[in-house]
PDB file of N, CA and C in Angstrom:
ATOM      1  N   MET P  25      58.818  92.462 122.736  1.00 44.00           N
ATOM      2  CA  MET P  25      59.303  93.800 123.507  1.00 44.00           C
ATOM      3  C   MET P  25      60.370  93.940 123.403  1.00 44.00           C
ATOM      4  N   ALA P  26      61.013  93.167 124.492  1.00 42.00           N
ATOM      5  CA  ALA P  26      62.287  93.470 124.727  1.00 42.00           C
ATOM      6  C   ALA P  26      63.738  92.970 124.330  1.00 42.00           C
ATOM      7  N   SER P  27      62.745  91.634 123.551  1.00 39.00           N
ATOM      8  CA  SER P  27      63.894  90.980 122.275  1.00 39.00           C
ATOM      9  C   SER P  27      63.743  91.941 121.343  1.00 39.00           C
ATOM     10  N   LEU P  28      63.019  92.898 120.539  1.00 36.00           N
ATOM     11  CA  LEU P  28      63.338  93.493 119.811  1.00 36.00           C
ATOM     12  C   LEU P  28      64.116  94.645 120.349  1.00 36.00           C
ATOM     13  N   LEU P  29      64.020  95.033 121.244  1.00 34.00           N
ATOM     14  CA  LEU P  29      65.102  96.380 121.741  1.00 34.00           C
ATOM     15  C   LEU P  29      66.371  95.567 122.120  1.00 34.00           C
ATOM     16  N   LEU P  30      66.481  94.646 122.735  1.00 34.00           N
ATOM     17  CA  LEU P  30      67.773  93.902 122.726  1.00 34.00           C
ATOM     18  C   LEU P  30      68.233  93.688 121.376  1.00 34.00           C
ATOM     19  N   LEU P  31      67.503  93.201 120.310  1.00 34.00           N
ATOM     20  CA  LEU P  31      68.250  93.319 118.744  1.00 34.00           C
ATOM     21  C   LEU P  31      68.575  94.673 118.279  1.00 34.00           C
ATOM     22  N   GLN P  32      67.994  95.694 118.678  1.00 36.00           N
ATOM     23  CA  GLN P  32      68.324  97.055 118.299  1.00 36.00           C
ATOM     24  C   GLN P  32      69.989  97.584 119.132  1.00 36.00           C
ATOM     25  N   VAL P  33      69.880  97.183 120.126  1.00 36.00           N
ATOM     26  CA  VAL P  33      70.776  97.390 120.777  1.00 36.00           C
ATOM     27  C   VAL P  33      72.183  97.242 120.092  1.00 36.00           C
ATOM     28  N   SER P  34      71.730  95.579 119.985  1.00 34.00           N
ATOM     29  CA  SER P  34      72.886  94.259 119.384  1.00 34.00           C
ATOM     30  C   SER P  34      73.519  94.996 118.179  1.00 34.00           C
ATOM     31  N   ALA P  35      72.459  95.178 116.770  1.00 38.00           N
ATOM     32  CA  ALA P  35      72.658  95.801 116.126  1.00 38.00           C
ATOM     33  C   ALA P  35      73.196  97.378 115.760  1.00 38.00           C
ATOM     34  N   ALA P  36      73.021  98.081 116.874  1.00 42.00           N
ATOM     35  CA  ALA P  36      74.091  99.652 116.654  1.00 42.00           C
ATOM     36  C   ALA P  36      75.313  99.121 117.544  1.00 42.00           C
ATOM     37  N   ALA P  37      75.821  98.457 118.551  1.00 41.00           N
ATOM     38  CA  ALA P  37      76.544  98.041 118.872  1.00 41.00           C
ATOM     39  C   ALA P  37      77.527  97.347 117.997  1.00 41.00           C
ATOM     40  N   GLN P  38      77.155  96.611 116.976  1.00 44.00           N
ATOM     41  CA  GLN P  38      78.015  95.847 116.442  1.00 44.00           C
ATOM     42  C   GLN P  38      78.423  96.615 114.732  1.00 44.00           C
ATOM     43  N   ALA P  39      77.111  97.716 114.608  1.00 56.00           N
ATOM     44  CA  ALA P  39      77.728  98.592 113.532  1.00 56.00           C
ATOM     45  C   ALA P  39      78.677  99.248 113.914  1.00 56.00           C
ATOM     46  N   SER P  40      78.996 100.122 115.116  1.00 75.00           N
ATOM     47  CA  SER P  40      79.915 100.827 115.860  1.00 75.00           C
ATOM     48  C   SER P  40      81.231  99.813 116.243  1.00 75.00           C
ATOM     49  N   SER P  41      81.560  98.767 115.851  1.00 90.00           N
ATOM     50  CA  SER P  41      82.615  98.173 116.512  1.00 90.00           C
ATOM     51  C   SER P  41      84.045  99.078 115.547  1.00 90.00           C
ATOM     52  N   PRO P  42      85.205  98.307 116.433  1.00 92.00           N
ATOM     53  CA  PRO P  42      86.151  98.887 116.035  1.00 92.00           C
ATOM     54  C   PRO P  42      86.411  98.227 114.554  1.00 92.00           C
ATOM     55  N   LYS P  43      86.468  97.226 114.582  1.00 93.00           N
ATOM     56  CA  LYS P  43      86.161  96.186 113.236  1.00 93.00           C
ATOM     57  C   LYS P  43      85.664  97.094 112.018  1.00 93.00           C
ATOM     58  N   ALA P  44      84.229  97.359 112.145  1.00 91.00           N
ATOM     59  CA  ALA P  44      83.165  98.522 111.389  1.00 91.00           C
ATOM     60  C   ALA P  44      84.034  99.132 110.757  1.00 91.00           C
ATOM     61  N   TRP P  45      84.411 100.602 112.013  1.00 90.00           N
ATOM     62  CA  TRP P  45      85.321 101.253 111.583  1.00 90.00           C
ATOM     63  C   TRP P  45      86.542 101.370 111.040  1.00 90.00           C
ATOM     64  N   ALA P  46      86.872 100.573 111.491  1.00 93.00           N
ATOM     65  CA  ALA P  46      88.559  99.925 110.354  1.00 93.00           C
ATOM     66  C   ALA P  46      88.412  99.400 109.052  1.00 93.00           C
ATOM     67  N   GLU P  47      86.704  98.908 108.920  1.00 94.00           N
ATOM     68  CA  GLU P  47      86.518  97.997 107.643  1.00 94.00           C
ATOM     69  C   GLU P  47      85.790  99.650 106.758  1.00 94.00           C
ATOM     70  N   LEU P  48      85.502 100.764 107.256  1.00 94.00           N
ATOM     71  CA  LEU P  48      84.747 101.669 106.860  1.00 94.00           C
ATOM     72  C   LEU P  48      86.057 102.698 106.321  1.00 94.00           C
ATOM     73  N   GLN P  49      87.119 103.241 107.105  1.00 95.00           N
ATOM     74  CA  GLN P  49      87.864 103.754 107.004  1.00 95.00           C
ATOM     75  C   GLN P  49      89.265 103.407 105.313  1.00 95.00           C
ATOM     76  N   ARG P  50      89.124 101.862 105.624  1.00 96.00           N
ATOM     77  CA  ARG P  50      89.649 101.168 104.476  1.00 96.00           C
ATOM     78  C   ARG P  50      88.929 101.321 102.893  1.00 96.00           C
ATOM     79  N   ARG P  51      87.964 101.551 103.448  1.00 96.00           N
ATOM     80  CA  ARG P  51      86.681 101.549 102.270  1.00 96.00           C
ATOM     81  C   ARG P  51      86.986 102.807 101.342  1.00 96.00           C
ATOM     82  N   THR P  52      87.023 103.556 102.628  1.00 97.00           N
ATOM     83  CA  THR P  52      86.649 105.390 102.173  1.00 97.00           C
ATOM     84  C   THR P  52      87.804 105.349 101.751  1.00 97.00           C
ATOM     85  N   GLU P  53      89.516 105.458 101.705  1.00 97.00           N
ATOM     86  CA  GLU P  53      90.306 105.585 101.223  1.00 97.00           C
ATOM     87  C   GLU P  53      90.743 104.723  99.814  1.00 97.00           C
ATOM     88  N   ARG P  54      90.179 103.840 100.202  1.00 97.00           N
ATOM     89  CA  ARG P  54      90.295 102.684  98.534  1.00 97.00           C
ATOM     90  C   ARG P  54      89.708 103.780  97.909  1.00 97.00           C
ATOM     91  N   ALA P  55      88.795 104.207  98.058  1.00 97.00           N
ATOM     92  CA  ALA P  55      87.575 105.207  96.857  1.00 97.00           C
ATOM     93  C   ALA P  55      88.537 106.034  96.782  1.00 97.00           C
ATOM     94  N   CYS P  56      88.868 107.287  97.605  1.00 97.00           N
ATOM     95  CA  CYS P  56      89.541 108.409  97.207  1.00 97.00           C
ATOM     96  C   CYS P  56      90.219 108.138  96.708  1.00 97.00           C
ATOM     97  N   ILE P  57      91.417 107.590  96.998  1.00 97.00           N
ATOM     98  CA  ILE P  57      92.339 107.299  96.213  1.00 97.00           C
ATOM     99  C   ILE P  57      92.574 106.885  94.983  1.00 97.00           C
ATOM    100  N   GLN P  58      91.722 106.465  94.379  1.00 97.00           N
ATOM    101  CA  GLN P  58      91.270 105.500  92.670  1.00 97.00           C
ATOM    102  C   GLN P  58      90.412 106.863  92.373  1.00 97.00           C
ATOM    103  N   ALA P  59      89.583 107.752  93.158  1.00 97.00           N
ATOM    104  CA  ALA P  59      89.034 108.663  92.039  1.00 97.00           C
ATOM    105  C   ALA P  59      90.130 109.759  92.322  1.00 97.00           C
ATOM    106  N   SER P  60      90.873 110.118  93.222  1.00 96.00           N
ATOM    107  CA  SER P  60      91.715 111.709  92.769  1.00 96.00           C
ATOM    108  C   SER P  60      92.596 111.048  91.660  1.00 96.00           C
ATOM    109  N   GLY P  61      93.207 110.245  91.260  1.00 94.00           N
ATOM    110  CA  GLY P  61      94.358 109.931  90.314  1.00 94.00           C
ATOM    111  C   GLY P  61      95.555 110.485  90.650  1.00 94.00           C
ATOM    112  N   LEU P  62      95.972 110.754  91.778  1.00 95.00           N
ATOM    113  CA  LEU P  62      97.262 111.714  92.435  1.00 95.00           C
ATOM    114  C   LEU P  62      98.247 110.587  92.670  1.00 95.00           C
ATOM    115  N   GLY P  63      99.227 111.027  91.723  1.00 93.00           N
ATOM    116  CA  GLY P  63     100.645 110.007  92.016  1.00 93.00           C
ATOM    117  C   GLY P  63     101.079 110.654  93.795  1.00 93.00           C
ATOM    118  N   ARG P  64     101.382 109.379  94.304  1.00 93.00           N
ATOM    119  CA  ARG P  64     102.582 109.074  95.725  1.00 93.00           C
ATOM    120  C   ARG P  64     101.252 109.536  96.651  1.00 93.00           C
ATOM    121  N   PRO P  65      99.838 109.434  96.282  1.00 95.00           N
ATOM    122  CA  PRO P  65      99.083 109.467  97.721  1.00 95.00           C
ATOM    123  C   PRO P  65      98.691 109.208  98.877  1.00 95.00           C
ATOM    124  N   ARG P  66      98.565 110.366  99.731  1.00 96.00           N
ATOM    125  CA  ARG P  66      98.575 109.797 101.329  1.00 96.00           C
ATOM    126  C   ARG P  66      97.198 110.669 101.679  1.00 96.00           C
ATOM    127  N   VAL P  67      96.909 110.499 102.044  1.00 96.00           N
ATOM    128  CA  VAL P  67      95.483 110.762 102.775  1.00 96.00           C
ATOM    129  C   VAL P  67      95.562 111.111 104.386  1.00 96.00           C
ATOM    130  N   SER P  68      94.176 112.200 104.706  1.00 95.00           N
ATOM    131  CA  SER P  68      94.378 112.151 105.986  1.00 95.00           C
ATOM    132  C   SER P  68      93.504 111.791 107.059  1.00 95.00           C
ATOM    133  N   ASN P  69      93.436 111.269 108.001  1.00 95.00           N
ATOM    134  CA  ASN P  69      92.794 110.902 109.083  1.00 95.00           C
ATOM    135  C   ASN P  69      90.933 111.533 108.603  1.00 95.00           C
ATOM    136  N   PRO P  70      90.470 110.325 108.733  1.00 94.00           N
ATOM    137  CA  PRO P  70      88.856 110.991 108.080  1.00 94.00           C
ATOM    138  C   PRO P  70      88.398 111.516 109.351  1.00 94.00           C
ATOM    139  N   VAL P  71      87.223 112.382 108.897  1.00 95.00           N
ATOM    140  CA  VAL P  71      86.080 112.947 109.992  1.00 95.00           C
ATOM    141  C   VAL P  71      84.607 112.049 109.682  1.00 95.00           C
ATOM    142  N   ILE P  72      83.786 111.356 110.141  1.00 93.00           N
ATOM    143  CA  ILE P  72      83.093 110.372 109.543  1.00 93.00           C
ATOM    144  C   ILE P  72      81.737 111.365 110.570  1.00 93.00           C
ATOM    145  N   PHE P  73      80.975 111.870 109.454  1.00 94.00           N
ATOM    146  CA  PHE P  73      79.470 112.244 109.705  1.00 94.00           C
ATOM    147  C   PHE P  73      78.544 111.540 110.238  1.00 94.00           C
ATOM    148  N   ASP P  74      77.733 112.054 111.251  1.00 92.00           N
ATOM    149  CA  ASP P  74      76.681 110.888 111.418  1.00 92.00           C
ATOM    150  C   ASP P  74      75.283 110.438 110.604  1.00 92.00           C
ATOM    151  N   ASP P  75      74.723 109.613 110.896  1.00 91.00           N
ATOM    152  CA  ASP P  75      73.998 108.971 110.000  1.00 91.00           C
ATOM    153  C   ASP P  75      73.408 109.784 108.993  1.00 91.00           C
ATOM    154  N   ARG P  76      72.716 110.909 109.432  1.00 93.00           N
ATOM    155  CA  ARG P  76      72.085 111.905 108.922  1.00 93.00           C
ATOM    156  C   ARG P  76      72.564 112.331 107.415  1.00 93.00           C
ATOM    157  N   THR P  77      73.796 112.643 107.214  1.00 92.00           N
ATOM    158  CA  THR P  77      74.666 113.108 105.931  1.00 92.00           C
ATOM    159  C   THR P  77      75.274 111.755 105.380  1.00 92.00           C
ATOM    160  N   GLY P  78      75.646 111.115 106.282  1.00 94.00           N
ATOM    161  CA  GLY P  78      76.006 109.369 105.543  1.00 94.00           C
ATOM    162  C   GLY P  78      77.592 109.698 105.264  1.00 94.00           C
ATOM    163  N   ALA P  79      78.185 110.600 105.238  1.00 96.00           N
ATOM    164  CA  ALA P  79      79.146 110.880 104.684  1.00 96.00           C
ATOM    165  C   ALA P  79      80.567 110.963 105.259  1.00 96.00           C
ATOM    166  N   VAL P  80      81.725 110.555 104.985  1.00 97.00           N
ATOM    167  CA  VAL P  80      82.847 110.376 105.531  1.00 97.00           C
ATOM    168  C   VAL P  80      83.681 111.497 104.276  1.00 97.00           C
ATOM    169  N   ALA P  81      84.711 112.515 105.320  1.00 97.00           N
ATOM    170  CA  ALA P  81      85.520 113.262 104.469  1.00 97.00           C
ATOM    171  C   ALA P  81      87.033 112.942 105.054  1.00 97.00           C
ATOM    172  N   LEU P  82      87.701 113.108 103.443  1.00 95.00           N
ATOM    173  CA  LEU P  82      88.918 112.879 103.994  1.00 95.00           C
ATOM    174  C   LEU P  82      89.365 113.631 102.957  1.00 95.00           C
ATOM    175  N   LEU P  83      90.885 114.102 103.805  1.00 96.00           N
ATOM    176  CA  LEU P  83      92.039 115.133 102.293  1.00 96.00           C
ATOM    177  C   LEU P  83      92.758 114.117 101.686  1.00 96.00           C
ATOM    178  N   VAL P  84      92.995 113.870 100.003  1.00 96.00           N
ATOM    179  CA  VAL P  84      93.703 113.343  99.672  1.00 96.00           C
ATOM    180  C   VAL P  84      95.174 114.427  99.227  1.00 96.00           C
ATOM    181  N   SER P  85      96.141 113.595  99.512  1.00 94.00           N
ATOM    182  CA  SER P  85      97.464 114.752  98.655  1.00 94.00           C
ATOM    183  C   SER P  85      98.574 114.110  98.074  1.00 94.00           C
ATOM    184  N   GLY P  86      98.646 114.093  97.059  1.00 94.00           N
ATOM    185  CA  GLY P  86      99.639 114.013  95.878  1.00 94.00           C
ATOM    186  C   GLY P  86     100.177 114.990  94.988  1.00 94.00           C
ATOM    187  N   THR P  87     100.649 113.895  94.113  1.00 94.00           N
ATOM    188  CA  THR P  87     100.663 114.853  92.898  1.00 94.00           C
ATOM    189  C   THR P  87     100.307 114.622  91.768  1.00 94.00           C
ATOM    190  N   GLU P  88     100.197 115.687  90.824  1.00 90.00           N
ATOM    191  CA  GLU P  88      99.556 115.888  89.575  1.00 90.00           C
ATOM    192  C   GLU P  88     100.552 116.066  88.469  1.00 90.00           C
ATOM    193  N   GLY P  89     100.106 115.662  87.161  1.00 81.00           N
ATOM    194  CA  GLY P  89     100.978 116.061  85.998  1.00 81.00           C
ATOM    195  C   GLY P  89     102.025 114.968  85.642  1.00 81.00           C
ATOM    196  N   ARG P  90     103.558 115.316  85.471  1.00 69.00           N
ATOM    197  CA  ARG P  90     104.336 114.437  85.022  1.00 69.00           C
ATOM    198  C   ARG P  90     104.857 114.149  85.399  1.00 69.00           C
ATOM    199  N   ALA P  91     105.211 112.946  85.895  1.00 59.00           N
ATOM    200  CA  ALA P  91     106.124 112.269  86.650  1.00 59.00           C
ATOM    201  C   ALA P  91     106.982 112.539  86.725  1.00 59.00           C
ATOM    202  N   GLY P  92     107.993 112.629  85.200  1.00 57.00           N
ATOM    203  CA  GLY P  92     109.382 113.059  85.335  1.00 57.00           C
ATOM    204  C   GLY P  92     109.926 113.944  86.225  1.00 57.00           C
ATOM    205  N   ALA P  93     109.026 114.724  86.049  1.00 65.00           N
ATOM    206  CA  ALA P  93     108.620 116.594  86.409  1.00 65.00           C
ATOM    207  C   ALA P  93     108.667 116.811  88.119  1.00 65.00           C
ATOM    208  N   GLY P  94     108.339 115.435  88.646  1.00 72.00           N
ATOM    209  CA  GLY P  94     108.088 115.412  90.017  1.00 72.00           C
ATOM    210  C   GLY P  94     106.412 115.299  90.222  1.00 72.00           C
ATOM    211  N   GLY P  95     105.493 115.741  89.521  1.00 86.00           N
ATOM    212  CA  GLY P  95     104.772 116.569  89.728  1.00 86.00           C
ATOM    213  C   GLY P  95     104.338 117.871  90.328  1.00 86.00           C
ATOM    214  N   ILE P  96     103.180 117.899  90.256  1.00 90.00           N
ATOM    215  CA  ILE P  96     102.626 119.124  90.938  1.00 90.00           C
ATOM    216  C   ILE P  96     102.376 118.737  92.482  1.00 90.00           C
ATOM    217  N   PRO P  97     102.396 119.533  93.809  1.00 92.00           N
ATOM    218  CA  PRO P  97     101.703 119.344  94.958  1.00 92.00           C
ATOM    219  C   PRO P  97     100.095 119.899  94.690  1.00 92.00           C
ATOM    220  N   VAL P  98      99.343 118.539  94.967  1.00 93.00           N
ATOM    221  CA  VAL P  98      97.853 118.835  94.926  1.00 93.00           C
ATOM    222  C   VAL P  98      97.195 117.990  96.354  1.00 93.00           C
ATOM    223  N   THR P  99      96.001 119.305  96.385  1.00 95.00           N
ATOM    224  CA  THR P  99      95.469 118.501  98.013  1.00 95.00           C
ATOM    225  C   THR P  99      93.890 118.435  97.318  1.00 95.00           C
ATOM    226  N   LYS P 100      93.130 117.284  97.393  1.00 96.00           N
ATOM    227  CA  LYS P 100      91.605 117.169  97.261  1.00 96.00           C
ATOM    228  C   LYS P 100      90.763 116.610  98.127  1.00 96.00           C
ATOM    229  N   LEU P 101      89.588 117.673  99.042  1.00 97.00           N
ATOM    230  CA  LEU P 101      88.839 117.333  99.582  1.00 97.00           C
ATOM    231  C   LEU P 101      88.187 115.844  99.140  1.00 97.00           C
ATOM    232  N   CYS P 102      87.692 114.708  99.553  1.00 97.00           N
ATOM    233  CA  CYS P 102      87.194 113.690  98.979  1.00 97.00           C
ATOM    234  C   CYS P 102      86.029 113.737  99.959  1.00 97.00           C
ATOM    235  N   LEU P 103      84.758 113.621  99.602  1.00 97.00           N
ATOM    236  CA  LEU P 103      83.779 112.999 100.213  1.00 97.00           C
ATOM    237  C   LEU P 103      83.158 111.759 100.270  1.00 97.00           C
ATOM    238  N   TYR P 104      83.003 110.338 100.651  1.00 98.00           N
ATOM    239  CA  TYR P 104      82.728 108.803 100.346  1.00 98.00           C
ATOM    240  C   TYR P 104      81.247 109.266 101.102  1.00 98.00           C
ATOM    241  N   ASN P 105      80.163 109.131 100.247  1.00 97.00           N
ATOM    242  CA  ASN P 105      78.819 108.226 100.645  1.00 97.00           C
ATOM    243  C   ASN P 105      78.875 106.842 101.113  1.00 97.00           C
ATOM    244  N   ARG P 106      78.505 107.209 102.373  1.00 94.00           N
ATOM    245  CA  ARG P 106      78.556 105.344 103.098  1.00 94.00           C
ATOM    246  C   ARG P 106      77.084 104.545 102.590  1.00 94.00           C
ATOM    247  N   ARG P 107      76.235 105.332 102.337  1.00 94.00           N
ATOM    248  CA  ARG P 107      75.608 105.200 101.568  1.00 94.00           C
ATOM    249  C   ARG P 107      74.848 103.981 100.074  1.00 94.00           C
ATOM    250  N   ASN P 108      76.385 104.601  99.221  1.00 95.00           N
ATOM    251  CA  ASN P 108      75.604 103.776  97.852  1.00 95.00           C
ATOM    252  C   ASN P 108      77.800 103.882  97.450  1.00 95.00           C
ATOM    253  N   GLY P 109      78.526 104.753  98.158  1.00 95.00           N
ATOM    254  CA  GLY P 109      80.196 104.158  98.124  1.00 95.00           C
ATOM    255  C   GLY P 109      80.329 105.393  97.042  1.00 95.00           C
ATOM    256  N   THR P 110      79.680 106.468  96.247  1.00 97.00           N
ATOM    257  CA  THR P 110      80.306 106.966  95.701  1.00 97.00           C
ATOM    258  C   THR P 110      81.185 108.281  96.104  1.00 97.00           C
ATOM    259  N   VAL P 111      81.986 108.741  95.310  1.00 98.00           N
ATOM    260  CA  VAL P 111      82.894 109.742  95.646  1.00 98.00           C
ATOM    261  C   VAL P 111      82.762 111.396  95.223  1.00 98.00           C
ATOM    262  N   ALA P 112      82.939 112.176  95.906  1.00 97.00           N
ATOM    263  CA  ALA P 112      82.738 113.537  95.316  1.00 97.00           C
ATOM    264  C   ALA P 112      83.873 114.263  95.743  1.00 97.00           C
ATOM    265  N   LEU P 113      85.328 114.485  94.454  1.00 96.00           N
ATOM    266  CA  LEU P 113      86.053 115.149  94.555  1.00 96.00           C
ATOM    267  C   LEU P 113      86.178 116.721  94.334  1.00 96.00           C
ATOM    268  N   GLU P 114      86.506 117.748  94.820  1.00 96.00           N
ATOM    269  CA  GLU P 114      86.975 119.175  94.454  1.00 96.00           C
ATOM    270  C   GLU P 114      88.718 119.302  95.306  1.00 96.00           C
ATOM    271  N   GLU P 115      89.075 119.948  94.067  1.00 95.00           N
ATOM    272  CA  GLU P 115      90.544 120.485  94.904  1.00 95.00           C
ATOM    273  C   GLU P 115      90.216 121.197  96.099  1.00 95.00           C
ATOM    274  N   ALA P 116      91.557 121.445  97.012  1.00 93.00           N
ATOM    275  CA  ALA P 116      91.410 121.739  98.491  1.00 93.00           C
ATOM    276  C   ALA P 116      91.881 123.227  98.632  1.00 93.00           C
ATOM    277  N   LYS P 117      92.761 123.666  97.541  1.00 88.00           N
ATOM    278  CA  LYS P 117      93.594 125.186  97.649  1.00 88.00           C
ATOM    279  C   LYS P 117      93.409 125.825  99.071  1.00 88.00           C
ATOM    280  N   GLY P 118      94.644 125.976  99.222  1.00 80.00           N
ATOM    281  CA  GLY P 118      94.891 126.778 100.282  1.00 80.00           C
ATOM    282  C   GLY P 118      94.303 125.563 102.432  1.00 80.00           C
ATOM    283  N   TRP P 119      93.995 124.785 101.554  1.00 77.00           N
ATOM    284  CA  TRP P 119      93.397 124.171 102.980  1.00 77.00           C
ATOM    285  C   TRP P 119      94.602 123.641 103.686  1.00 77.00           C
ATOM    286  N   GLY P 120      94.716 124.636 104.946  1.00 62.00           N
ATOM    287  CA  GLY P 120      95.697 123.881 106.219  1.00 62.00           C
ATOM    288  C   GLY P 120      96.918 125.100 105.864  1.00 62.00           C
ATOM    289  N   GLU P 121      96.692 126.193 105.489  1.00 60.00           N
ATOM    290  CA  GLU P 121      96.868 127.260 105.568  1.00 60.00           C
ATOM    291  C   GLU P 121      96.489 128.041 106.475  1.00 60.00           C
ATOM    292  N   ARG P 122      97.416 129.288 107.180  1.00 57.00           N
ATOM    293  CA  ARG P 122      97.139 130.011 107.596  1.00 57.00           C
ATOM    294  C   ARG P 122      96.191 131.369 106.943  1.00 57.00           C
ATOM    295  N   ARG P 123      95.446 132.021 107.500  1.00 58.00           N
ATOM    296  CA  ARG P 123      95.263 133.341 106.697  1.00 58.00           C
ATOM    297  C   ARG P 123      96.197 134.364 107.552  1.00 58.00           C
TER     298      ARG P 123
END
């Protein structure tokens, strides 16, 4: 019983190691940037939800449209599903603006 508990604690500690968090952030950024299709993409810091949702959220900002004209600035909210690696994107008009 004690060895089972030790195994569970060890696995939890390993899953939340700095290296594991950094890898999760890299996977999330890569998937969201690719799915966004934006030119000159930049990403915000991630918001990592607990295991009940299994989601990571971040904003992807960049340009959309004709490259020669500089493109239209766009920000999209990206939700990355840690369980299956899928991405959901929606334009985040008005985020970051004060009312």
